[in-house]
mmCIF file of C-alpha atoms in Angstrom:
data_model
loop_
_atom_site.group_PDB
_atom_site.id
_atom_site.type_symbol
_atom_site.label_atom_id
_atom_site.label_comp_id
_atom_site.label_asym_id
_atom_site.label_seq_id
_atom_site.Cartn_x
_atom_site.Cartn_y
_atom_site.Cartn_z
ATOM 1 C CA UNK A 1 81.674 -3.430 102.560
ATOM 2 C CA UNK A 2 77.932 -2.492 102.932
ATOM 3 C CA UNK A 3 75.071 -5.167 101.783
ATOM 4 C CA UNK A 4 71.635 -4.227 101.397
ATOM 5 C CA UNK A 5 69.083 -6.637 101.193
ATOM 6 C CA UNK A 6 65.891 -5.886 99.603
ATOM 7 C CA UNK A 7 62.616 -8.363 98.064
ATOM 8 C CA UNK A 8 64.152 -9.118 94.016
ATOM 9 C CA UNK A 9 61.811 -7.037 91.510
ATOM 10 C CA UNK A 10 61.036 -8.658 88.184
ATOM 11 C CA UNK A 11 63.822 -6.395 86.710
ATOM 12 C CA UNK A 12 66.424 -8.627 88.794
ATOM 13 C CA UNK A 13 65.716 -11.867 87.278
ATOM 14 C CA UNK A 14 69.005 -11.453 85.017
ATOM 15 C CA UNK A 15 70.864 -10.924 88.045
ATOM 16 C CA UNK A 16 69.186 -13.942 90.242
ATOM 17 C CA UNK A 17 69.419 -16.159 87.292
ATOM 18 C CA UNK A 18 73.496 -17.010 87.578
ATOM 19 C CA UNK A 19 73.129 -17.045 91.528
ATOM 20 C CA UNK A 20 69.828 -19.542 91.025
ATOM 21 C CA UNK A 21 72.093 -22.206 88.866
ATOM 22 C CA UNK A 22 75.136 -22.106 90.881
ATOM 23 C CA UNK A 23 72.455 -23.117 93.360
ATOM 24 C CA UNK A 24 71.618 -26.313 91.456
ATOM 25 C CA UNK A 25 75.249 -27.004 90.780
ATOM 26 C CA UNK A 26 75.854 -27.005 94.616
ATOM 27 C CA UNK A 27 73.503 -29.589 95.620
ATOM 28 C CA UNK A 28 73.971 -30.981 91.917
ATOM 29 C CA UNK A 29 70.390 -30.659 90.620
ATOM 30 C CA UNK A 30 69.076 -29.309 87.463
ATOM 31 C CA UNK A 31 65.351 -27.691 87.689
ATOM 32 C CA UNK A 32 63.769 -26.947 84.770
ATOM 33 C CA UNK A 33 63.752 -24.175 82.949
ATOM 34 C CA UNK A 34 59.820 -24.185 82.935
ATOM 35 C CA UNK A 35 59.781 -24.622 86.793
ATOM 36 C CA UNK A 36 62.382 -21.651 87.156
ATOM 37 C CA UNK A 37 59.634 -19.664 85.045
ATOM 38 C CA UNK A 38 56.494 -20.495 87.338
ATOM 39 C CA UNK A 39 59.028 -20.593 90.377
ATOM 40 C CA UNK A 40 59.929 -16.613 89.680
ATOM 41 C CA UNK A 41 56.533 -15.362 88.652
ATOM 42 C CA UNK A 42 55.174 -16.609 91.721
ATOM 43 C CA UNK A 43 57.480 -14.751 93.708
ATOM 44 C CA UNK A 44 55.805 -11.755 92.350
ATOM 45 C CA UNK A 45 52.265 -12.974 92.694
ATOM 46 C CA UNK A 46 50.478 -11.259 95.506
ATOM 47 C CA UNK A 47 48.149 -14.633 95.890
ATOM 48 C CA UNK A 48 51.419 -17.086 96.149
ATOM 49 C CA UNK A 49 53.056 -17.068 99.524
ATOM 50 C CA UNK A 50 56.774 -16.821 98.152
ATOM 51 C CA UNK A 51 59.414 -14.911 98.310
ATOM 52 C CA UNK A 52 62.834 -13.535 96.759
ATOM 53 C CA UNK A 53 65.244 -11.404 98.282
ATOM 54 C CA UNK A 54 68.541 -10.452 97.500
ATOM 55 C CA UNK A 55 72.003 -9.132 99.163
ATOM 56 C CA UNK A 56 73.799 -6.297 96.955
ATOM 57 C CA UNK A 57 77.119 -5.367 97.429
ATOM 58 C CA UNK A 58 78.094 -1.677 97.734
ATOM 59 C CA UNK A 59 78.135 -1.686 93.755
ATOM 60 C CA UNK A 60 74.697 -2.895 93.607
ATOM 61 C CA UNK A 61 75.761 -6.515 92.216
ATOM 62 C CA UNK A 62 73.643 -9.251 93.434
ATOM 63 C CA UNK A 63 75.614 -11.905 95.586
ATOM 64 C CA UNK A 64 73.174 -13.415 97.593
ATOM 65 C CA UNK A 65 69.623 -15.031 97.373
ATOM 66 C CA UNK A 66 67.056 -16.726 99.578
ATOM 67 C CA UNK A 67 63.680 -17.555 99.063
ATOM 68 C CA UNK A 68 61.022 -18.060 101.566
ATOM 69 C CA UNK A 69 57.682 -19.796 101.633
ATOM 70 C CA UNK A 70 54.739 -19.176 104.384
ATOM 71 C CA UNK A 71 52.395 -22.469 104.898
ATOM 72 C CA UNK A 72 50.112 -23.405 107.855
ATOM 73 C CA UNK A 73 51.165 -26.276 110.464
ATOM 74 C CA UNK A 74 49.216 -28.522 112.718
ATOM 75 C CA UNK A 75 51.524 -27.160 115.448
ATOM 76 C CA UNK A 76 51.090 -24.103 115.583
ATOM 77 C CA UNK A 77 48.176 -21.331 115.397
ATOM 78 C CA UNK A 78 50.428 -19.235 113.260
ATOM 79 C CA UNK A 79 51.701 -18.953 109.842
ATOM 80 C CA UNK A 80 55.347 -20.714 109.137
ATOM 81 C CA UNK A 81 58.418 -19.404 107.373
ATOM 82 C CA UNK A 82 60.450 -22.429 105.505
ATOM 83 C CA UNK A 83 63.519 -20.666 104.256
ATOM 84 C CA UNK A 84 63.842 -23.274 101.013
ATOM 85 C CA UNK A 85 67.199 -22.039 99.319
ATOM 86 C CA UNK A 86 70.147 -19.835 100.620
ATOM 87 C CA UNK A 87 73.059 -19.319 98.124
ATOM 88 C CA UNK A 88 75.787 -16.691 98.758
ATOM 89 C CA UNK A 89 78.549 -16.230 95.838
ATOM 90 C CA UNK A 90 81.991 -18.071 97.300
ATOM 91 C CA UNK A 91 83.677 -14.593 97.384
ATOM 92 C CA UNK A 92 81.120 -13.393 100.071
ATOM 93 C CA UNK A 93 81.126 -16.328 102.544
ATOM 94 C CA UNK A 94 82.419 -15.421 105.936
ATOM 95 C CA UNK A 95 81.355 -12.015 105.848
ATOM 96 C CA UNK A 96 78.064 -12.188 107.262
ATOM 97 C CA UNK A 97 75.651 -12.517 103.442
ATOM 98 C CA UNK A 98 73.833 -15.348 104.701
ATOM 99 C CA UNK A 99 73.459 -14.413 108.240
ATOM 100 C CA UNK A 100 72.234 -11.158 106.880
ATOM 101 C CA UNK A 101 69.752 -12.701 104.605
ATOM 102 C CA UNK A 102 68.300 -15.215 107.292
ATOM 103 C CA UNK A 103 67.672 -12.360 109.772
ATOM 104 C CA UNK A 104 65.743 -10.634 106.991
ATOM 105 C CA UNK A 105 63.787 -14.022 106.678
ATOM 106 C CA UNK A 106 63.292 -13.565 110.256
ATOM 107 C CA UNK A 107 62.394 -10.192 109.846
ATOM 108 C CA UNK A 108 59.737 -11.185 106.942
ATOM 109 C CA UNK A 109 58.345 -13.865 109.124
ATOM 110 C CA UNK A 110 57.915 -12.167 112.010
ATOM 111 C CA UNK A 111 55.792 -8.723 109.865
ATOM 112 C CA UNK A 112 54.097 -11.612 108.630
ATOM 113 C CA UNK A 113 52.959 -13.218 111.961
ATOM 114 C CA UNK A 114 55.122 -16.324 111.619
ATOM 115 C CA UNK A 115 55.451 -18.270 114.879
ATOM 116 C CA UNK A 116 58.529 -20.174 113.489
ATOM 117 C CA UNK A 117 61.350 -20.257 111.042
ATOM 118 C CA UNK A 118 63.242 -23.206 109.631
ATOM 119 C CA UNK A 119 65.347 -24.149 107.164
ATOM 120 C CA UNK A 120 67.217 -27.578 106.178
ATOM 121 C CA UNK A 121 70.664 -28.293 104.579
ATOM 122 C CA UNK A 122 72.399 -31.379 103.661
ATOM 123 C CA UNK A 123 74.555 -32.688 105.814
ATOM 124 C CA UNK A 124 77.703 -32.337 103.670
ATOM 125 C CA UNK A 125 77.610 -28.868 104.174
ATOM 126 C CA UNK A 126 79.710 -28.085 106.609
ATOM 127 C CA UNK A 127 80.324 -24.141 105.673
ATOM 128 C CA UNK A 128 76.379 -23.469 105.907
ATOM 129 C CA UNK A 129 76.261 -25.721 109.105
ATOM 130 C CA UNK A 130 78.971 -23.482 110.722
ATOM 131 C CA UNK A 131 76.367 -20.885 110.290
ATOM 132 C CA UNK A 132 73.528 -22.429 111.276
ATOM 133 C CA UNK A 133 74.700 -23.719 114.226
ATOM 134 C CA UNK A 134 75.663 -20.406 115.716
ATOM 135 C CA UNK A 135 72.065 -18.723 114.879
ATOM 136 C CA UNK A 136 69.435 -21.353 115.316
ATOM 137 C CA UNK A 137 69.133 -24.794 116.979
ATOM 138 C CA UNK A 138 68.297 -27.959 114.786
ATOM 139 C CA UNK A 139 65.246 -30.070 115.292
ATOM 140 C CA UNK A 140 66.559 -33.205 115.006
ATOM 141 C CA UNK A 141 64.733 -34.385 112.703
ATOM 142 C CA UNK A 142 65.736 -36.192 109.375
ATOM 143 C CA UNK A 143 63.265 -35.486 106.067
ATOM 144 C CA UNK A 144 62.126 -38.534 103.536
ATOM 145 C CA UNK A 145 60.803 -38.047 100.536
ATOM 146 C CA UNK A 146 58.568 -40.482 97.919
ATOM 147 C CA UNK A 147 58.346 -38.766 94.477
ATOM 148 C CA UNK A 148 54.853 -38.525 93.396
#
């Protein structure tokens, strides 16, 4: 079966929307519905440095997402890539969807003169980590976080 992947347009958001709360459900969060709002429209902002894309299927259906965000580092001279969320719909795992949509982060990153790309996952996923471990190396590191 053939995937394309291609940035989400503002005429997607219907589509994104069921693949954005399955998401949550995963990693058992609920976001607002006011932060999904500002979250999308600044995906399709020229001035934000985020992005959507999307897999489709040979049908066109959307069945995988990831969204990307470019920031500065003290590390390195160049512009970063975090890769915040990857979700693939269950029926697609194993058939490449997310390795497809990480090399087009890579691919993104690297027009947009990124000198690194990371991501981070919980460490009860083993399916993702199965992945991850075959395509990238991990840091060793361990993030904290103090709400604000």
């Amino acid at each position: 079966m053939t995937t394309t992947i291609r940035p989400l347009q503002p005429s997607d958001r219907a589509a994104w929307e069921p693949l954005w709360a399955a998401y949550q459900r995963f990693y058992e969060v609920v976001i607002p519905l006011e932060t999904t709002d500002v979250t999308w429209s600044r995906f399709h902002d020229r001035a934000e440095e985020m992005y959507a894309l999307g897999a489709f299927d040979g049908d066109g259906r959307l069945t995988g997402i990831v969204h990307a965000i470019f920031h500065r580092s003290c590390w390195l001279p160049q512009w970063t890539c975090y890769l915040q969320d990857l979700y693939v719909e269950a029926d697609q795992r194993g058939r490449g969807t997310g390795a497809a949509l990480i090399e087009a982060v890579a691919d993104l990153a690297r027009k947009n003169g990124a000198g690194r790309l990371y991501w981070m996952t919980h460490e009860t996923n083993a399916t993702a980590r199965r992945l991850y471990d075959q395509i990238a190396e991990r840091s060793g590191f361990i993030q904290y976080r103090k709400a604000l």
